[in-house]
Coordinates of C-alpha atoms in Angstrom, one line a residue:
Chain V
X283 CA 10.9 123.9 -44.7
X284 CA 9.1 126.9 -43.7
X285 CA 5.4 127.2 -44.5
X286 CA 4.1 130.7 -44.9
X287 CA -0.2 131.4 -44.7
X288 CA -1.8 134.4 -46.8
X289 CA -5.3 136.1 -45.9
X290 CA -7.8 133.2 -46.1
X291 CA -5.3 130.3 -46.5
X292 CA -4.1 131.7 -42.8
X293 CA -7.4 132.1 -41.1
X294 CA -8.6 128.5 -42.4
X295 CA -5.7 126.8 -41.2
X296 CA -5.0 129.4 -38.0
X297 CA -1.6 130.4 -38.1
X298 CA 0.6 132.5 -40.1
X299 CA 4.0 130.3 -40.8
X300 CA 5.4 127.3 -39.2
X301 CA 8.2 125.1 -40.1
X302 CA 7.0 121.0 -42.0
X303 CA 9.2 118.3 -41.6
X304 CA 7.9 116.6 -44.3
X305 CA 8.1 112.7 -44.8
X306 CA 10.0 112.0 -47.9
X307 CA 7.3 110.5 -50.2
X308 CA 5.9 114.4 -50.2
X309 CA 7.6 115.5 -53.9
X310 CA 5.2 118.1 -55.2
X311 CA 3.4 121.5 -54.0
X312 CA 0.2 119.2 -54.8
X313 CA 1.6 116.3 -52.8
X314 CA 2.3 118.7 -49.9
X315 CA -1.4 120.2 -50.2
X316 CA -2.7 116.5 -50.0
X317 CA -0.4 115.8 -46.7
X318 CA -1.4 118.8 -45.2
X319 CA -4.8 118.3 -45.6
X320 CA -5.1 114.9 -44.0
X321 CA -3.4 116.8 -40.4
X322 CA -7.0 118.5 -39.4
X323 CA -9.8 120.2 -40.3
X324 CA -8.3 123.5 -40.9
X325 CA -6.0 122.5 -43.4
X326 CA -8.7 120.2 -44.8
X327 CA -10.5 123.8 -45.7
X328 CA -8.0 126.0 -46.8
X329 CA -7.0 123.0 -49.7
X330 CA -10.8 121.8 -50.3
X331 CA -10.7 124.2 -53.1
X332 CA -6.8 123.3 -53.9
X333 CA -7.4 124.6 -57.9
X334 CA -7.8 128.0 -56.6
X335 CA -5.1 128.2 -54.2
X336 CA -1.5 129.7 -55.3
X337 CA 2.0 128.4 -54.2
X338 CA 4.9 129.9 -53.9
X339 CA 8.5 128.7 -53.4
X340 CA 11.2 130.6 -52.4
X341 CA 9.1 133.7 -53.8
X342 CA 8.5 132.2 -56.9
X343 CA 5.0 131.4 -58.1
X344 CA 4.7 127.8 -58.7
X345 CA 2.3 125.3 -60.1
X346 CA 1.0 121.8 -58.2
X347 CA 3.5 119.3 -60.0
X348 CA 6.4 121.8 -58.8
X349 CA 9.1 119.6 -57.2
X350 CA 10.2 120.9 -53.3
X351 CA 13.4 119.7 -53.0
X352 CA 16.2 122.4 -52.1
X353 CA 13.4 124.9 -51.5
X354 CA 13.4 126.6 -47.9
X355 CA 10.1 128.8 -48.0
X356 CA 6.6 127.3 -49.6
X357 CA 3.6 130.3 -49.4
X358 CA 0.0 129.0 -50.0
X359 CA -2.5 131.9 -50.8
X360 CA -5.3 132.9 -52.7
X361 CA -5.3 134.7 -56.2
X362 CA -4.0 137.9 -55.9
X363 CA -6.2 140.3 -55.7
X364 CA -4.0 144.1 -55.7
X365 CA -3.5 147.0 -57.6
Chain J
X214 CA 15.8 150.0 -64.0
X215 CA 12.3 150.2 -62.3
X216 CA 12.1 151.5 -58.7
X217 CA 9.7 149.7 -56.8
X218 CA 8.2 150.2 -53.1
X219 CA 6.1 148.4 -51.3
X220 CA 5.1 150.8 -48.0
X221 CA 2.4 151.5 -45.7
X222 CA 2.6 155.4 -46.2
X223 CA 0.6 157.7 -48.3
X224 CA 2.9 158.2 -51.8
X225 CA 3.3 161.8 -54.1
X226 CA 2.7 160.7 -57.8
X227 CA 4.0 164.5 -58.7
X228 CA 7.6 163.6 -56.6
X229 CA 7.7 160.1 -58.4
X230 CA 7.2 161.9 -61.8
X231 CA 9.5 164.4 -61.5
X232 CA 12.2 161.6 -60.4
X233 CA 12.1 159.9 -63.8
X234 CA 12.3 162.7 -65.6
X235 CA 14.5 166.1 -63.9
X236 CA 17.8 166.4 -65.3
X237 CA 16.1 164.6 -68.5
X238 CA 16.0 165.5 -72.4
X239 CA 15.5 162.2 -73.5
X240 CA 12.2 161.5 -72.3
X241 CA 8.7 162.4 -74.6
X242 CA 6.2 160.6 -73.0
X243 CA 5.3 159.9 -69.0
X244 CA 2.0 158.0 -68.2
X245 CA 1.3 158.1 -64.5
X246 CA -1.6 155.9 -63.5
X247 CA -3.3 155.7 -59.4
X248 CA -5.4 153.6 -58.2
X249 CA -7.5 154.8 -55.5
X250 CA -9.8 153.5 -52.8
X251 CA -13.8 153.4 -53.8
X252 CA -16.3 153.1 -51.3
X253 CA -18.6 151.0 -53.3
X254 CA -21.5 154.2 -52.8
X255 CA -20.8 154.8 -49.5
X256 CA -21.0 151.3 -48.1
X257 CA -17.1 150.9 -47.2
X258 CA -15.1 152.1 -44.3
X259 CA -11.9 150.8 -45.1
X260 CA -9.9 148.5 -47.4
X261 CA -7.1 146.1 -45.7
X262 CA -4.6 144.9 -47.8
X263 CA -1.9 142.2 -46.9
X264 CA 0.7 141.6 -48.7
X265 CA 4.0 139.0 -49.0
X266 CA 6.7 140.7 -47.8
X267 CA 9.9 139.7 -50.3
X268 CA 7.8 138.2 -53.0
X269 CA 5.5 141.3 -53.4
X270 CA 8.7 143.7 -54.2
X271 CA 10.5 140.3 -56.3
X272 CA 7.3 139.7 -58.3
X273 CA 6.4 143.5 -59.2
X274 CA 10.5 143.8 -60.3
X275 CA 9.6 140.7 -62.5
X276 CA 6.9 142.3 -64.2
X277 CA 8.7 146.0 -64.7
X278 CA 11.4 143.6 -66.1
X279 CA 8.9 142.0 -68.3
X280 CA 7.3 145.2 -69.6
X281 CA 11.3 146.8 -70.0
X282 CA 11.6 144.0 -72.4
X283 CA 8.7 144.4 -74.5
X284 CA 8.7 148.3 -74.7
X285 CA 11.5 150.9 -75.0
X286 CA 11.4 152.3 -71.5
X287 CA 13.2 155.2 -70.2
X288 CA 11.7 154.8 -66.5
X289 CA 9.6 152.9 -64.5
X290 CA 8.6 153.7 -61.2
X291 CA 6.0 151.6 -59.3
X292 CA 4.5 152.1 -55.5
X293 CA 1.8 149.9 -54.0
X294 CA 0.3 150.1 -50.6
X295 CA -0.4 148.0 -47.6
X296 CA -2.2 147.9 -44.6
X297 CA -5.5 149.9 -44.2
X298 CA -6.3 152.3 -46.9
X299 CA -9.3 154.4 -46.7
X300 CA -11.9 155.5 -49.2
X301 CA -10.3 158.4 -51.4
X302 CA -6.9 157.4 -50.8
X303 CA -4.4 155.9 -53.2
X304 CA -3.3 152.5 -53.2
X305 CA -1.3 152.0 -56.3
X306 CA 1.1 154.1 -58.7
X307 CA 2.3 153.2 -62.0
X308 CA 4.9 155.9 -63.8
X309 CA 6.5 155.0 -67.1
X310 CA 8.7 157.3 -69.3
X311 CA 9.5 156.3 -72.8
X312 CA 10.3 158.9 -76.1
X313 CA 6.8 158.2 -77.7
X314 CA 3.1 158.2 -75.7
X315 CA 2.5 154.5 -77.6
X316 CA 4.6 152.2 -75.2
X317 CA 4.6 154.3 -72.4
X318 CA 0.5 153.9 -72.2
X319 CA 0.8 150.6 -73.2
X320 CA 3.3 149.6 -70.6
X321 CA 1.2 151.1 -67.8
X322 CA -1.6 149.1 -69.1
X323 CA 0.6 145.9 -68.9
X324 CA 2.1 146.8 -65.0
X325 CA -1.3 147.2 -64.1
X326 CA -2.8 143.9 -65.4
X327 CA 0.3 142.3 -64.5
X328 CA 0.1 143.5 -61.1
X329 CA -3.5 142.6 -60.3
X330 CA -3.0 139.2 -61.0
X331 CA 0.7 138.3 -60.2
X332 CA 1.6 140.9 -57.2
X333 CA 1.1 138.8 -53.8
X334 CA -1.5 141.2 -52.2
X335 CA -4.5 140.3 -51.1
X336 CA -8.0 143.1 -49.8
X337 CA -10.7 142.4 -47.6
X338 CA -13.1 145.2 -47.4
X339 CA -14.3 146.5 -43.8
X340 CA -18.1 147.8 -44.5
X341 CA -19.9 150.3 -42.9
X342 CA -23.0 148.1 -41.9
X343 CA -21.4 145.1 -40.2
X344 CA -17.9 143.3 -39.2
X345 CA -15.0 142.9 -41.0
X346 CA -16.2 141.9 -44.7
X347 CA -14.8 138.9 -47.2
X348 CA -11.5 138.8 -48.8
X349 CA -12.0 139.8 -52.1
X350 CA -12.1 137.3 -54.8
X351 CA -10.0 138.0 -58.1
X352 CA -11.7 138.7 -60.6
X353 CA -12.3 136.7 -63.9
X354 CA -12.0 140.3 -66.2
X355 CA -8.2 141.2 -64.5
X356 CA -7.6 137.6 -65.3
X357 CA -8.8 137.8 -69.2
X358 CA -6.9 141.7 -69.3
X359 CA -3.6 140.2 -68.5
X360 CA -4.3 137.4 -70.6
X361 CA -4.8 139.4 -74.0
X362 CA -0.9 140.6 -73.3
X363 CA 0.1 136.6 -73.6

């Protein structure tokens, strides 16, 4: 699966995309959130304040309990903030 | 029905008027609404705004489809910006054309809630006295204005 970074959510965790190979007891946006945080410090930060970050699958705007399977792109970012 | 772009360049609200409505008879009513860059009494250089490139185009077409289904639209017609705008220029056009002034205001009002807190872009403001500034946090009022359309 393809992981893709937005504004602070990429500067906390220092990259812009990469591709997860994610063990199979990861289910849920939230349960991704949870793995991701426990690989370093970076990740730890962007997802210490997980209520106020926004997912995205397959450019779709999802909520934490949101399953992953058959989904190719996952986007973590903050609230939008255009217009 | 809506036309949607999502661009770096500078936009003509006149040009993107007259498209929904030349060669029309139909059409009574045409709200055209732009959002510009402030600078916050002088104290900003320049806004930077990222965006998701797919999502931001799929999610605006969402919400024109949204607003289409609430209100009897003859046009939509909706532009926002990326990359660095400066202060005084635009950063996001709304058009809508309907027979009567009711939906088309109200329509633009909903796009423009809609977009604020749905759209995947994201500012950070560059100030005149220091480095690059914060991201912008959203706002609890755009939250509560799109929520009074639920």
């Amino acid at each position: 699966m393809r992981a893709i970074y937005f504004a602070w959510v990429r500067e906390r965790i220092g990259k812009a995309e990469e591709e997860l190979d994610l063990p199979a007891d990861v289910l849920t946006v939230a349960d991704l959130m949870a793995w991701l945080s426990r690989k370093d410090e970076g990740y730890a930060h962007a997802f210490d304040t997980s209520s106020t970050i926004r997912a995205a699958l397959d450019h779709v705007h999802a909520k934490p309990n949101a399953p992953l399977a058959g989904v190719r792109e996952i986007a973590f970012f903050p609230p939008m903030t255009g217009g | 029905m809506a036309s949607i772009a999502v661009q770096r360049e500078a936009f003509d609200a006149a040009a993107a008027t007259a498209a929904l409505t030349d060669g029309r008879t139909d059409v009574g009513a045409v709200v055209t609404f732009t959002g510009l860059c402030r600078d916050e009494a002088g104290t900003l250089d320049a806004l930077e705004i990222e965006h998701y490139p797919g999502m931001a185009e799929a999610e605006i077409a969402r919400v024109a489809a949204d607003a289409e289904a609430r209100w009897p639209l003859l046009g939509v017609q909706i532009i926002h910006r990326y990359g660095t705008i400066l202060p005084g220029e635009q950063i996001v056009l709304v058009v809508t054309a309907s027979a009567h002034r009711d939906a088309a205001f109200a329509a633009a009002d909903f796009l423009m809630d809609y977009m604020k807190t749905r759209a995947p872009f994201w500012k950070r403001e560059h100030r005149r006295d220091g480095p690059t500034g914060d991201w912008v946090e959203a706002k609890d009022k755009d939250a509560a204005a799109a929520a009074r359309w639920l």
